[in-house]
CSV table of C-alpha atoms in Angstrom, one decimal:
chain,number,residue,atom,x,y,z
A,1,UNK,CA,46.5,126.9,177.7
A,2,UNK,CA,48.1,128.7,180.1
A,3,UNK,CA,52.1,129.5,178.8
A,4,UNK,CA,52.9,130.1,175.3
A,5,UNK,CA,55.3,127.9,173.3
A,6,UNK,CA,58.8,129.4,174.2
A,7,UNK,CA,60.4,127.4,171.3
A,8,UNK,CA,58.6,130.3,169.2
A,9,UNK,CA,60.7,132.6,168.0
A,10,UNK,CA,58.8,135.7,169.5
A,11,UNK,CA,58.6,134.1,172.7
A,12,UNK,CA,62.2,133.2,173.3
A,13,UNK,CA,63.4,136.5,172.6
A,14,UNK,CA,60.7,137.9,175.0
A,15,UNK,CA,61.6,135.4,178.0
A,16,UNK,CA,65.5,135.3,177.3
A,17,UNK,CA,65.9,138.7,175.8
A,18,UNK,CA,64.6,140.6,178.4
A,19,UNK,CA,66.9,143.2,179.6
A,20,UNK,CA,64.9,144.1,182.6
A,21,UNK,CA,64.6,140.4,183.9
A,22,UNK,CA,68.1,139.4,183.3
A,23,UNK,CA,68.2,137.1,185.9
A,24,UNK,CA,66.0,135.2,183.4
A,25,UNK,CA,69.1,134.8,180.7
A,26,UNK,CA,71.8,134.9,184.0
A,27,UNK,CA,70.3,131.6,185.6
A,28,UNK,CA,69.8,129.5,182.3
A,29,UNK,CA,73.6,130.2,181.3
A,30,UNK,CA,74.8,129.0,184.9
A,31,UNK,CA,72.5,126.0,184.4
A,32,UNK,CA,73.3,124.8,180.8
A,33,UNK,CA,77.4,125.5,180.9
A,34,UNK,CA,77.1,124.2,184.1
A,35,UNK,CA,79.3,127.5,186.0
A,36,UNK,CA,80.2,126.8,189.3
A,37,UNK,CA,81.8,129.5,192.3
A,38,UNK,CA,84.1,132.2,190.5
A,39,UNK,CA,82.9,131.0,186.9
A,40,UNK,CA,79.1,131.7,188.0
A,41,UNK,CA,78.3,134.8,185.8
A,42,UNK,CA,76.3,137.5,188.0
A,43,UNK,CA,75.4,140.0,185.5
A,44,UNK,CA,74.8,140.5,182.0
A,45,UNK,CA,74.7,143.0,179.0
A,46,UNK,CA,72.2,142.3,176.2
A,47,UNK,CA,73.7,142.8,172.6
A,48,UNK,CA,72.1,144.0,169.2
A,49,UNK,CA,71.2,140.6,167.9
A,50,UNK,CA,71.2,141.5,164.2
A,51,UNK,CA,74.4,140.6,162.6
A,52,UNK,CA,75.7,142.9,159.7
A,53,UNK,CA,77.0,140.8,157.1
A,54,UNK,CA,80.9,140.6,156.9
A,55,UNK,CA,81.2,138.6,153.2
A,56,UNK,CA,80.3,140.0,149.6
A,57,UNK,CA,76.7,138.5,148.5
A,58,UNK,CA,75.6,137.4,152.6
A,59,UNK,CA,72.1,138.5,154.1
A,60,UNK,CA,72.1,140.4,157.5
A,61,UNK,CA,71.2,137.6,160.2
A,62,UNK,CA,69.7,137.5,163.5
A,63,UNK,CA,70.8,135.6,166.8
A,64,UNK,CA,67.9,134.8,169.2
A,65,UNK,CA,70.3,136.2,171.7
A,66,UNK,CA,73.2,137.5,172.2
A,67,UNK,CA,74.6,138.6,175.8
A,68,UNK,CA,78.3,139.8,177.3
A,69,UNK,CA,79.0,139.4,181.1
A,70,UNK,CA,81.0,141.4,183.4
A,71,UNK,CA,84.3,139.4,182.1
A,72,UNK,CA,83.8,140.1,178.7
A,73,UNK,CA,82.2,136.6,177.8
A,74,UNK,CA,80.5,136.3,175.2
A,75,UNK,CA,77.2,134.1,174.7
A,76,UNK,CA,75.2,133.3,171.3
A,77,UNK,CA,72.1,131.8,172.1
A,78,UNK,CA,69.7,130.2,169.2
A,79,UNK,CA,66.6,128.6,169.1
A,80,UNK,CA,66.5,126.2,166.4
A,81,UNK,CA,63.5,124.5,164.5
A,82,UNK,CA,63.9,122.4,161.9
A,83,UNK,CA,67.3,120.8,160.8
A,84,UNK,CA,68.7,123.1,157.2
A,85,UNK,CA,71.9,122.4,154.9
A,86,UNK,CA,74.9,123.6,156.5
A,87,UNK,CA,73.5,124.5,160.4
A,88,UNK,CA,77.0,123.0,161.4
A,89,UNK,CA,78.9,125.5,159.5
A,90,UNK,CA,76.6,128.5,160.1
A,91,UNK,CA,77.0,127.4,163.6
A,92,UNK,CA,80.4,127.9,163.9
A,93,UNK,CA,80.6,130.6,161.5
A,94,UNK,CA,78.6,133.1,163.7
A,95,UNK,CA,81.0,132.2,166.9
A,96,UNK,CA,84.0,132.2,165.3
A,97,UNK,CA,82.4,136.1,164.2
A,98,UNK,CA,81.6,136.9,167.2
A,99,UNK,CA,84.6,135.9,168.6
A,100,UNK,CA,87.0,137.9,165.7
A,101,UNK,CA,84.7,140.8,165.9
A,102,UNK,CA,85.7,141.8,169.9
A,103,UNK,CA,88.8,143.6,168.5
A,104,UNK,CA,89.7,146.0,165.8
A,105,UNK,CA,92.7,145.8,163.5
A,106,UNK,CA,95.3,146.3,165.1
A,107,UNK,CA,94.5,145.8,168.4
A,108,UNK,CA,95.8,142.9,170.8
A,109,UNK,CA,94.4,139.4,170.5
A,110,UNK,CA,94.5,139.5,174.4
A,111,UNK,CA,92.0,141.3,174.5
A,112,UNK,CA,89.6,138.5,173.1
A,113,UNK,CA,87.3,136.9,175.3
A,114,UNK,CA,85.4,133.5,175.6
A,115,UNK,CA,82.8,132.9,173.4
A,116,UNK,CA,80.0,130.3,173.7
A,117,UNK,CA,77.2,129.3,171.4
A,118,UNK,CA,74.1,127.7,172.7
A,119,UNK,CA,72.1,125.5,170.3
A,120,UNK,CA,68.5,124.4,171.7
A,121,UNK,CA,67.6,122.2,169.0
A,122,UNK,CA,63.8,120.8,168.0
A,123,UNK,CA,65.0,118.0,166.5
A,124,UNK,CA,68.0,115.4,166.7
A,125,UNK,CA,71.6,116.4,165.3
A,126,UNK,CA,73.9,114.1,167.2
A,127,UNK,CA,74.3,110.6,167.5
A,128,UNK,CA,73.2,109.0,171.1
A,129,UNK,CA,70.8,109.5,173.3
A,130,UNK,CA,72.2,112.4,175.5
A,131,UNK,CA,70.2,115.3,175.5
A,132,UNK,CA,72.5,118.2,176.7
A,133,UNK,CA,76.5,117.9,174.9
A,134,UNK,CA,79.3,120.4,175.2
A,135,UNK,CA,81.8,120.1,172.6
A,136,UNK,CA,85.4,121.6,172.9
A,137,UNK,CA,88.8,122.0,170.9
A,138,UNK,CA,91.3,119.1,172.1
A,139,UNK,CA,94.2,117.6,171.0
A,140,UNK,CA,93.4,114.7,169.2
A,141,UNK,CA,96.1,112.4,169.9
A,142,UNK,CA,96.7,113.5,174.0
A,143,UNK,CA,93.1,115.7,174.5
A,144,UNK,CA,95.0,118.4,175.8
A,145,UNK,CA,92.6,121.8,176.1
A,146,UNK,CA,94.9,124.6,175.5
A,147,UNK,CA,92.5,126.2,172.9
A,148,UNK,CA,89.6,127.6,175.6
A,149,UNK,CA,88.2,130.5,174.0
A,150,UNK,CA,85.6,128.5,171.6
A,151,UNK,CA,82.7,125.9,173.2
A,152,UNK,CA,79.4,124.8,172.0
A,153,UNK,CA,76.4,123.2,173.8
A,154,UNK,CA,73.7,121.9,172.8
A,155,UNK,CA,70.1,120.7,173.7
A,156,UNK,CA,68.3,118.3,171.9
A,157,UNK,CA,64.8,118.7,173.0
A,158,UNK,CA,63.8,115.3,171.5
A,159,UNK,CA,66.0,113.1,173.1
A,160,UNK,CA,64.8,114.7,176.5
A,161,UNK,CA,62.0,112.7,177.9
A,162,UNK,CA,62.1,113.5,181.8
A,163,UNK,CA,58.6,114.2,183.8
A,164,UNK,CA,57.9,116.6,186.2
A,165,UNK,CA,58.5,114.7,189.3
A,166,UNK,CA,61.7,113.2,187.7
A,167,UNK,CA,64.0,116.6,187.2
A,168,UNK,CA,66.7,117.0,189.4
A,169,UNK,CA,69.5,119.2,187.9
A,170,UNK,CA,68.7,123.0,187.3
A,171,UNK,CA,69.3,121.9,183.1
A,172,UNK,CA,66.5,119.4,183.5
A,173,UNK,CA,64.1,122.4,184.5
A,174,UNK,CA,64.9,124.6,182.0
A,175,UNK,CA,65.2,122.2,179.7
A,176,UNK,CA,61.2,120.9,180.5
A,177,UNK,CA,60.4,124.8,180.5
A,178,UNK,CA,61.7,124.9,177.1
A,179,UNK,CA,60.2,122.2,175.7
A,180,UNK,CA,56.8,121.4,177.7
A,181,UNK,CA,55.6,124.7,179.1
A,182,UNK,CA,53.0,125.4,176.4
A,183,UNK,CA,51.4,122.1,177.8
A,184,UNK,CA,51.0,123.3,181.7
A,185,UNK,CA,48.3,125.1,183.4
A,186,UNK,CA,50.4,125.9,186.7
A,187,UNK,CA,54.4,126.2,187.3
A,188,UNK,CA,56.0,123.1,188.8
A,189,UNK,CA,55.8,122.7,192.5
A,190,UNK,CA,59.7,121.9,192.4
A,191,UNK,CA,60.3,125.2,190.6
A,192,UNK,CA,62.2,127.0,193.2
A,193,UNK,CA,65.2,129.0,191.1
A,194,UNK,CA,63.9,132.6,190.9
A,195,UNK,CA,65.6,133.2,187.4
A,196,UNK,CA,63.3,130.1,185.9
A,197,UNK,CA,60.1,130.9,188.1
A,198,UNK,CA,60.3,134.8,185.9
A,199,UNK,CA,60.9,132.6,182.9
A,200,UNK,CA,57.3,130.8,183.5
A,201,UNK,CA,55.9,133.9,184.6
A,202,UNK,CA,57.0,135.7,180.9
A,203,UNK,CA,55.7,133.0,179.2
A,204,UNK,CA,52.1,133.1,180.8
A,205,UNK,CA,49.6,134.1,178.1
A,206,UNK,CA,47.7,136.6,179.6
A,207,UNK,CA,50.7,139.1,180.3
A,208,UNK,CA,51.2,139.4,176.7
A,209,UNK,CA,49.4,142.1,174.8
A,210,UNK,CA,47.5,141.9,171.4
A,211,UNK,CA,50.3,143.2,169.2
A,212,UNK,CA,52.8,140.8,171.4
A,213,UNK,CA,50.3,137.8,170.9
A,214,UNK,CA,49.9,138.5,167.0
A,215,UNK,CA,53.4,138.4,166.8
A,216,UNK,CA,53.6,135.1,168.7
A,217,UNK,CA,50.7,133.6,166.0
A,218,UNK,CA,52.7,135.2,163.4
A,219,UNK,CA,55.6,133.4,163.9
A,220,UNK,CA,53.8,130.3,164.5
A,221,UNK,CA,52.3,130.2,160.9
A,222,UNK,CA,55.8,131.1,159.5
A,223,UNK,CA,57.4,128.0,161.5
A,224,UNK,CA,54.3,126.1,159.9
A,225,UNK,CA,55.0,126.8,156.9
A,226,UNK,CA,59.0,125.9,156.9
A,227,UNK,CA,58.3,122.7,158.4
A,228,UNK,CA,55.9,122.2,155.5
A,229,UNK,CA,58.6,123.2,152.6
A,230,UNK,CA,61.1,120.8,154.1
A,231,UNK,CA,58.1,117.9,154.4
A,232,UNK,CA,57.0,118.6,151.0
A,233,UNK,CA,60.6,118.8,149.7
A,234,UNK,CA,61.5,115.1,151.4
A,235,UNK,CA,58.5,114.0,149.7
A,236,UNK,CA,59.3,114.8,146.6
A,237,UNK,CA,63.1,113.9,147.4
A,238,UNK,CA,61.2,110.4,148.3
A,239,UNK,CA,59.0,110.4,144.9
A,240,UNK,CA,62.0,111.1,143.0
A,241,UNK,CA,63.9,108.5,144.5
A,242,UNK,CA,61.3,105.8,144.0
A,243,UNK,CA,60.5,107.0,140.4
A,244,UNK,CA,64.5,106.4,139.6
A,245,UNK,CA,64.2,102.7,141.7
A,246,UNK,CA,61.3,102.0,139.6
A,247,UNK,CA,62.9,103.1,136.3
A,248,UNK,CA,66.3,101.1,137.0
A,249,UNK,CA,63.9,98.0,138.1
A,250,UNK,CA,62.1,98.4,134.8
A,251,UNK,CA,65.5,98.5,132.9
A,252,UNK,CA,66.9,95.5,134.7
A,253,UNK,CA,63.9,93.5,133.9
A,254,UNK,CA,63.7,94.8,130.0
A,255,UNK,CA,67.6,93.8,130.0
A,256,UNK,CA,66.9,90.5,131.5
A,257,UNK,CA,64.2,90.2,129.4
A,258,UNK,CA,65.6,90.4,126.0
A,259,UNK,CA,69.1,88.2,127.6
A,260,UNK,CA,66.3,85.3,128.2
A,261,UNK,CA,64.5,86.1,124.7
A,262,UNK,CA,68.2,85.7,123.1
A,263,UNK,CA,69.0,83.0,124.8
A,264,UNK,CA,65.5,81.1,124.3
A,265,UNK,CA,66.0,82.1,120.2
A,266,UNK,CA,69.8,80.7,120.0
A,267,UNK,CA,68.1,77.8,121.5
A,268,UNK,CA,65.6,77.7,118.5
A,269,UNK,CA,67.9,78.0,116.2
A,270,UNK,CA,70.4,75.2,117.7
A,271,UNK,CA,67.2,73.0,117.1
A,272,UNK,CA,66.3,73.9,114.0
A,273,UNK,CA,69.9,73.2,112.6
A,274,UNK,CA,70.2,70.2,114.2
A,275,UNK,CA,66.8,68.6,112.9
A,276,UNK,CA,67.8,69.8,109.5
A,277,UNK,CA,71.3,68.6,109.3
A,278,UNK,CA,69.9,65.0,110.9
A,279,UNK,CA,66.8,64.9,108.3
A,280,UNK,CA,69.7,65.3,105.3
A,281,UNK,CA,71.8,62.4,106.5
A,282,UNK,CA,74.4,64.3,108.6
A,283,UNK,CA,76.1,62.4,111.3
A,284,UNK,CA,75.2,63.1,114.7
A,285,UNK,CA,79.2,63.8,114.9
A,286,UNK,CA,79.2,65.9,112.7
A,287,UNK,CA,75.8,68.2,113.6
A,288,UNK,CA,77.7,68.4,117.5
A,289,UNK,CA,81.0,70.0,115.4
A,290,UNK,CA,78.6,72.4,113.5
A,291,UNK,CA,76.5,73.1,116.5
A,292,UNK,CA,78.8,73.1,119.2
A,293,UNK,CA,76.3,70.9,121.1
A,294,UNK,CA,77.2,67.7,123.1
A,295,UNK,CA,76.3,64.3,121.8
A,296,UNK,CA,74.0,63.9,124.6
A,297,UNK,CA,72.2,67.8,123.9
A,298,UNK,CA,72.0,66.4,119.9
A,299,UNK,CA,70.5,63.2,120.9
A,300,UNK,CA,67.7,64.8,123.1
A,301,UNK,CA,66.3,67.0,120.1
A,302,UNK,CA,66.3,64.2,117.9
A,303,UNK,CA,64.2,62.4,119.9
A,304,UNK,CA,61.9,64.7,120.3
A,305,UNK,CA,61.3,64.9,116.5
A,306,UNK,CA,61.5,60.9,116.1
């Protein structure tokens, strides 16, 4: 195995988080928000990924990366596993904290700056097949954009299912990096975009030291072992779930059971009185007034006793 998983968390902090290879981190964000001519960022500033917490009772966090370019935009960049409770939410938490934390008290709000969060995802959030989504603030009733500063992309590295020979689009490349270089013994012969070529050339094993590869394992086990608490927690989620169907289906049937046993036992009874009552002389209009039976339901037991 030539390349090293990148969805690791050591490794995509070493490929994207490089701050002497940024045209690593420079040609992924002109790829996946799709920057074009003036918009094209050409340089980049790497920031302290660890987030101090802002709210009484909240751990410290940590962004995979988090980058500024020479007009002040802002990117968050996250490699994510395994879907958790409130990833939305967090999600826009940590942009909307990013985006409040440019300024001071005080200070003007034109001095905030774009900020964009970049979710590469291991598993599927959205609905639909599309791999790659941006999501924006509109107006919901005219989809007017006035509200630019906030956008969010995401890559769902499940529903992407291109081959080598099929990628077109710069995206498509870095998405297959993302998600299929741990499987490749040589770089892609269409590879030609110097930022993703350095990307592949991180990610090769052998560059990596001991303490650098240890880390890399390290983190493996620990990504292991979440995906095992959340396979184990469905599973008893499931057990639970099937215990309580089982229990209710054992209810219904006792309940059912004891409505037919009733029922069966009036039916005795009916009988009983209406053999007795004939036996003594009682007219047969008389047993269907005491019995509530029909003529015909009295005349059927009696013949069975005649």
């Amino acid at each position: 195995m030539r390349f090293v998983d990148v969805k690791n968390d050591v490794a995509f902090r070493k490929i994207f988080g490089n701050e002497k290879k940024t045209e690593i981190i420079i040609s992924f964000l002109n790829a996946v928000l799709l920057l074009e001519g003036d918009k094209r960022i050409e340089e980049v500033v790497f920031v302290n990924p660890y987030l101090l917490p802002r709210i009484a009772g909240e751990k410290a966090s940590i962004i995979d990366v988090r980058a500024k370019d020479l007009k002040g935009r802002q990117f968050v960049i996250e490699m994510q596993m395994a879907d958790v409770n409130g990833f939305a939410k967090r999600v826009q938490y940590y942009t909307c904290r990013d985006y409040s934390m440019q300024i001071q008290s005080g200070e003007k709000y034109s001095l905030l700056k774009p900020t964009y969060f970049i979710g590469i995802l291991d598993f599927n959030f959205f609905d639909g097949s599309d791999y790659l989504s941006h999501h924006i603030i509109l107006n919901e009733k005219t989809y007017e954009h006035k509200l630019k500063d906030l956008k969010f992309t995401f890559i769902e590295l499940r529903k992407f299912h291109k081959e080598i020979d099929e990628l077109d689009t710069p995206v498509e490349k870095w998405t297959f990096f993302i998600k299929n270089a741990k499987n490749l013994d040589v770089i892609p012969e269409n590879t030609t975009d110097e930022g993703l070529i350095e990307a592949y050339r991180r990610a090769e094993r052998y560059r990596w030291d001991k303490e650098e590869l240890r880390d890399y394992d390290n983190a493996a086990i620990a990504i292991q072992d979440a995906r095992g608490r959340i396979e184990a927690a469905e599973q008893k989620a499931e057990e639970r779930g099937m215990k309580r169907g089982m229990e209710r289906g054992m209810k219904r049937g006792m309940e059912r059971g004891i409505e037919q046993g009733m029922e069966q036992g009036v039916q005795q009874g009916l009988k009983l009185v209406v053999t007795r009552s004939y036996a003594q002389g009682m007219s047969i209009e008389a047993i269907t007034v005491i019995t509530g039976l029909s003529t015909a339901e009295v005349h059927r037991i009696i013949a069975t006793i005649e």
